[in-house]
Short mmCIF file of C-alpha atoms in Angstrom, two decimals:
data_model
loop_
_atom_site.label_atom_id
_atom_site.label_comp_id
_atom_site.label_asym_id
_atom_site.label_seq_id
_atom_site.Cartn_x
_atom_site.Cartn_y
_atom_site.Cartn_z
CA MET A 1 141.80 69.08 99.13
CA ASP A 2 139.39 68.05 96.74
CA LYS A 3 138.08 65.09 97.37
CA GLU A 4 137.18 63.16 93.86
CA ILE A 5 139.00 60.93 92.15
CA LYS A 6 141.73 63.06 89.44
CA TYR A 7 144.56 62.20 87.57
CA ALA A 8 147.58 64.89 86.62
CA PHE A 9 150.50 63.55 84.16
CA VAL A 10 153.33 65.64 84.53
CA THR A 11 156.65 65.27 81.98
CA GLY A 12 159.96 65.18 83.55
CA ALA A 13 158.95 64.56 87.17
CA SER A 14 162.63 63.29 87.04
CA GLY A 15 163.86 67.22 87.20
CA GLU A 16 163.95 69.11 90.17
CA ILE A 17 161.21 71.44 89.34
CA GLY A 18 159.48 67.98 88.11
CA GLN A 19 159.59 66.20 91.51
CA ALA A 20 158.74 69.72 93.32
CA ILE A 21 155.98 69.60 91.17
CA CYS A 22 154.35 66.19 92.14
CA LEU A 23 154.94 66.11 95.40
CA SER A 24 153.02 69.34 95.84
CA LEU A 25 149.91 67.61 93.31
CA ALA A 26 150.17 64.64 95.42
CA ARG A 27 149.85 66.33 98.82
CA ALA A 28 147.04 67.95 96.95
CA GLY A 29 144.79 65.01 96.78
CA TRP A 30 146.24 64.24 92.67
CA ASN A 31 147.14 61.10 91.51
CA LEU A 32 149.98 60.79 89.23
CA TYR A 33 151.41 59.91 85.43
CA ILE A 34 154.99 60.54 86.55
CA HIS A 35 157.08 60.84 82.94
CA TYR A 36 160.93 60.56 82.35
CA TYR A 37 163.59 59.51 80.06
CA GLN A 38 166.97 58.34 81.37
CA ASN A 39 167.24 59.57 85.20
CA LYS A 40 165.54 56.52 86.58
CA GLN A 41 166.98 56.89 89.62
CA ALA A 42 165.75 59.73 90.79
CA VAL A 43 162.24 58.34 90.15
CA GLU A 44 162.92 55.34 92.11
CA SER A 45 163.45 58.21 95.01
CA LEU A 46 160.58 60.45 94.68
CA LEU A 47 158.04 57.76 94.20
CA PRO A 48 158.42 57.02 98.14
CA HIS A 49 157.49 60.01 98.82
CA LEU A 50 154.44 60.04 96.37
CA LEU A 51 152.65 57.08 97.67
CA ALA A 52 152.67 58.47 101.44
CA GLU A 53 150.58 60.40 100.78
CA ASN A 54 148.14 58.02 99.56
CA VAL A 55 148.05 58.49 95.84
CA ASP A 56 148.54 56.39 93.04
CA VAL A 57 151.67 56.51 91.31
CA ILE A 58 153.04 55.46 87.52
CA PRO A 59 156.04 56.09 86.11
CA ILE A 60 156.36 56.31 82.05
CA GLN A 61 159.56 56.34 80.62
CA ALA A 62 159.64 58.14 77.45
CA ASN A 63 162.61 59.60 75.00
CA PHE A 64 160.81 62.94 73.32
CA ASP A 65 163.26 62.73 70.25
CA ASP A 66 161.19 59.82 69.65
CA ILE A 67 157.61 60.85 68.10
CA THR A 68 156.80 57.10 68.23
CA SER A 69 157.05 58.01 72.21
CA VAL A 70 153.37 58.96 71.93
CA ALA A 71 151.31 56.23 70.72
CA GLU A 72 153.09 54.44 73.89
CA MET A 73 152.02 57.18 76.52
CA GLU A 74 148.06 56.67 74.94
CA LYS A 75 148.34 53.48 76.49
CA GLN A 76 149.03 53.77 79.48
CA VAL A 77 146.38 56.84 79.88
CA PHE A 78 143.35 56.21 81.16
CA GLN A 79 141.74 59.22 82.76
CA ILE A 80 143.78 62.42 83.18
CA ASP A 81 142.69 66.05 83.97
CA ALA A 82 146.40 67.37 84.44
CA PHE A 83 148.48 68.11 81.79
CA ILE A 84 151.57 69.80 83.10
CA HIS A 85 154.37 69.77 81.12
CA ALA A 86 157.19 70.16 82.52
CA ALA A 87 159.74 68.51 80.75
CA GLY A 88 162.53 70.46 78.63
CA SER A 89 166.20 71.45 77.99
CA SER A 90 168.24 74.17 77.59
CA HIS A 91 170.78 75.18 74.91
CA TYR A 92 173.55 77.88 75.72
CA ALA A 93 175.15 78.78 72.19
CA LEU A 94 175.47 81.16 69.69
CA PHE A 95 172.28 80.71 67.18
CA GLN A 96 174.27 80.32 63.89
CA ASP A 97 176.64 77.47 66.00
CA MET A 98 173.05 75.24 66.12
CA THR A 99 172.94 72.38 64.00
CA ASP A 100 170.06 71.09 62.42
CA ILE A 101 169.63 68.73 65.41
CA ASP A 102 170.38 71.09 68.56
CA ILE A 103 167.50 72.98 66.95
CA THR A 104 164.89 69.86 66.09
CA LYS A 105 166.00 68.24 69.99
CA LEU A 106 164.63 71.90 71.34
CA TRP A 107 161.90 72.13 69.15
CA ASN A 108 160.46 68.76 69.78
CA VAL A 109 160.15 68.03 73.89
CA HIS A 110 158.70 71.85 73.95
CA MET A 111 156.52 71.69 71.62
CA PHE A 112 156.39 69.11 69.22
CA ILE A 113 155.34 65.83 71.70
CA PRO A 114 153.06 68.52 74.20
CA MET A 115 151.10 69.72 71.23
CA GLN A 116 151.33 65.43 70.04
CA LEU A 117 150.32 64.35 73.61
CA ILE A 118 147.76 67.34 73.64
CA ARG A 119 145.70 66.81 70.95
CA THR A 120 146.07 63.18 72.29
CA PHE A 121 143.85 63.72 75.87
CA ILE A 122 141.87 66.55 74.63
CA PRO A 123 139.10 64.05 74.86
CA LYS A 124 139.79 63.39 78.47
CA LEU A 125 140.39 66.58 79.40
CA THR A 126 138.22 67.96 78.94
CA LYS A 127 135.29 65.05 80.48
CA SER A 128 135.90 66.77 83.75
CA LYS A 129 134.51 70.34 82.48
CA GLN A 130 137.86 71.38 84.72
CA GLY A 131 140.57 69.94 82.97
CA ARG A 132 143.55 71.65 83.41
CA ILE A 133 146.84 71.99 80.98
CA VAL A 134 150.15 74.16 82.36
CA PHE A 135 152.83 74.58 80.45
CA ILE A 136 156.78 75.53 82.58
CA SER A 137 157.70 77.71 80.15
CA SER A 138 160.54 80.90 80.25
CA ILE A 139 161.12 84.04 80.86
CA TRP A 140 162.64 83.95 78.07
CA GLY A 141 159.43 83.26 76.08
CA GLU A 142 158.32 86.42 76.53
CA VAL A 143 161.74 88.45 76.21
CA GLY A 144 164.32 86.76 74.49
CA ALA A 145 168.07 85.78 75.34
CA ALA A 146 170.47 86.18 73.52
CA MET A 147 172.83 82.48 73.56
CA GLU A 148 169.67 81.32 73.65
CA VAL A 149 167.26 81.98 70.73
CA ALA A 150 166.51 78.58 70.20
CA TYR A 151 165.27 77.94 73.77
CA SER A 152 163.28 81.15 73.88
CA THR A 153 162.02 80.44 70.08
CA VAL A 154 160.02 77.87 71.21
CA LYS A 155 158.98 79.00 74.90
CA GLY A 156 157.65 81.34 73.58
CA ALA A 157 156.08 79.10 70.80
CA GLN A 158 154.57 77.28 74.68
CA ILE A 159 152.77 80.94 75.19
CA ALA A 160 151.25 81.37 72.60
CA PHE A 161 150.34 77.80 71.78
CA CYS A 162 148.59 78.43 75.45
CA ARG A 163 147.13 81.63 74.38
CA ALA A 164 145.36 80.07 71.11
CA LEU A 165 144.48 76.74 72.68
CA SER A 166 142.38 78.59 76.10
CA GLN A 167 140.09 80.52 73.15
CA GLU A 168 139.26 76.19 72.37
CA LEU A 169 138.72 74.79 75.14
CA GLY A 170 137.19 77.89 77.23
CA PRO A 171 133.69 76.20 76.81
CA SER A 172 134.73 72.57 77.98
CA GLY A 173 135.64 74.44 81.21
CA THR A 174 139.47 73.30 80.40
CA THR A 175 142.29 76.17 81.15
CA VAL A 176 144.88 76.16 79.95
CA ASN A 177 147.85 78.78 81.19
CA ALA A 178 151.62 78.83 81.25
CA VAL A 179 153.59 79.66 84.03
CA ALA A 180 157.03 81.84 82.83
CA PRO A 181 159.89 81.81 85.48
CA GLY A 182 162.97 83.53 86.47
CA VAL A 183 165.84 82.03 87.05
CA VAL A 184 165.45 79.27 89.06
CA GLN A 185 168.40 77.48 91.60
CA THR A 186 168.53 74.10 89.61
CA LYS A 187 171.40 72.17 88.21
CA MET A 188 171.06 73.50 85.13
CA MET A 189 172.66 77.13 86.59
CA ASP A 190 175.79 74.94 87.35
CA GLN A 191 176.83 75.86 83.32
CA PHE A 192 177.33 79.47 84.54
CA SER A 193 179.81 80.20 87.04
CA THR A 194 179.49 82.33 90.03
CA GLU A 195 180.72 85.44 89.19
CA GLU A 196 178.16 85.30 86.54
CA GLN A 197 175.33 84.03 89.18
CA ALA A 198 176.27 86.60 91.11
CA ILE A 199 175.04 89.29 88.25
CA LEU A 200 172.00 87.48 87.63
CA ARG A 201 170.94 88.03 91.22
CA GLU A 202 171.81 91.73 91.01
CA GLU A 203 169.49 92.28 88.16
CA ILE A 204 166.46 90.46 90.53
CA PRO A 205 164.70 92.33 93.45
CA PHE A 206 164.89 89.94 95.78
CA LYS A 207 168.45 88.95 94.49
CA ARG A 208 168.45 85.33 94.84
CA PHE A 209 166.80 82.91 92.66
CA ALA A 210 163.39 81.38 92.59
CA LYS A 211 162.72 77.79 94.67
CA PRO A 212 161.59 75.27 92.62
CA GLN A 213 159.57 74.88 95.56
CA GLU A 214 157.89 78.51 94.00
CA ILE A 215 157.21 76.61 90.74
CA ALA A 216 154.99 74.07 92.32
CA ASP A 217 153.48 75.79 94.68
CA THR A 218 152.16 78.24 91.03
CA ILE A 219 151.23 74.99 89.96
CA GLU A 220 148.87 73.64 92.87
CA PHE A 221 146.98 77.28 92.78
CA ILE A 222 146.63 77.02 88.75
CA THR A 223 145.15 72.87 88.94
CA SER A 224 142.38 73.73 92.03
CA LYS A 225 139.06 74.85 91.51
CA LYS A 226 140.64 78.16 93.03
CA ALA A 227 141.64 79.04 89.55
CA ASN A 228 138.38 77.53 87.48
CA TYR A 229 138.51 81.84 86.03
CA ILE A 230 141.97 81.53 85.03
CA THR A 231 142.93 80.85 81.26
CA GLY A 232 145.10 82.06 78.32
CA GLU A 233 147.00 83.96 81.23
CA VAL A 234 150.98 83.68 81.49
CA LEU A 235 152.16 83.43 85.15
CA ARG A 236 155.38 85.41 85.73
CA ILE A 237 157.44 84.14 89.03
CA ASN A 238 159.88 86.06 88.32
CA GLY A 239 160.86 87.74 91.43
CA GLY A 240 160.42 90.92 89.61
CA TRP A 241 163.12 90.89 87.09
CA LEU A 242 160.91 91.39 84.35
CA MET A 243 157.54 93.30 84.38
#
């Protein structure tokens, strides 16, 4: 465990992947800003487990559909050494049936708000000389998926953003990477039938979906000093589904 005082800002901390990330980082000695929107109960349940690791934890409530939330979040952050964007939502529909509101919501939560936050946090992130920025992207950001066209688009934008920003921030020692999971066993999969999930599993060499903890383990590594020379990368966690 690193001994220095360090703070990570995790968006979407109330989700299953976000919770696993927070627990892994706390165990690795990170103090945390844990962002959530509506699921306060999940954060309240998570909090004792984080505090048991003897780290500081600062819950931050914000709606990513509200662009004024950036200024409010900035006021609550005094030190930041890592920014992990795990907040997200999906929209399963034909693209032609999506409304402007549907598309705007996906853009805001996956790209616009995190871009604004990162732009604001860069002076603090670069101060430590080993800052970390990580986006939880998706396999669909690399290959695209029917019925998830807009979702695939914003996930692809996350990857492009990470690659471009890594070039700007490299001289400061700040790394910028994307993690691209395949199918993860979360409540998001409840929208698919048992038969549909079985078909998906058969397409994956491991014949199973990823666990949230497996995503968190990768985040723990990429935010550690062991990953000092890794930047501009897309770390695939898909069980060999995409190679």
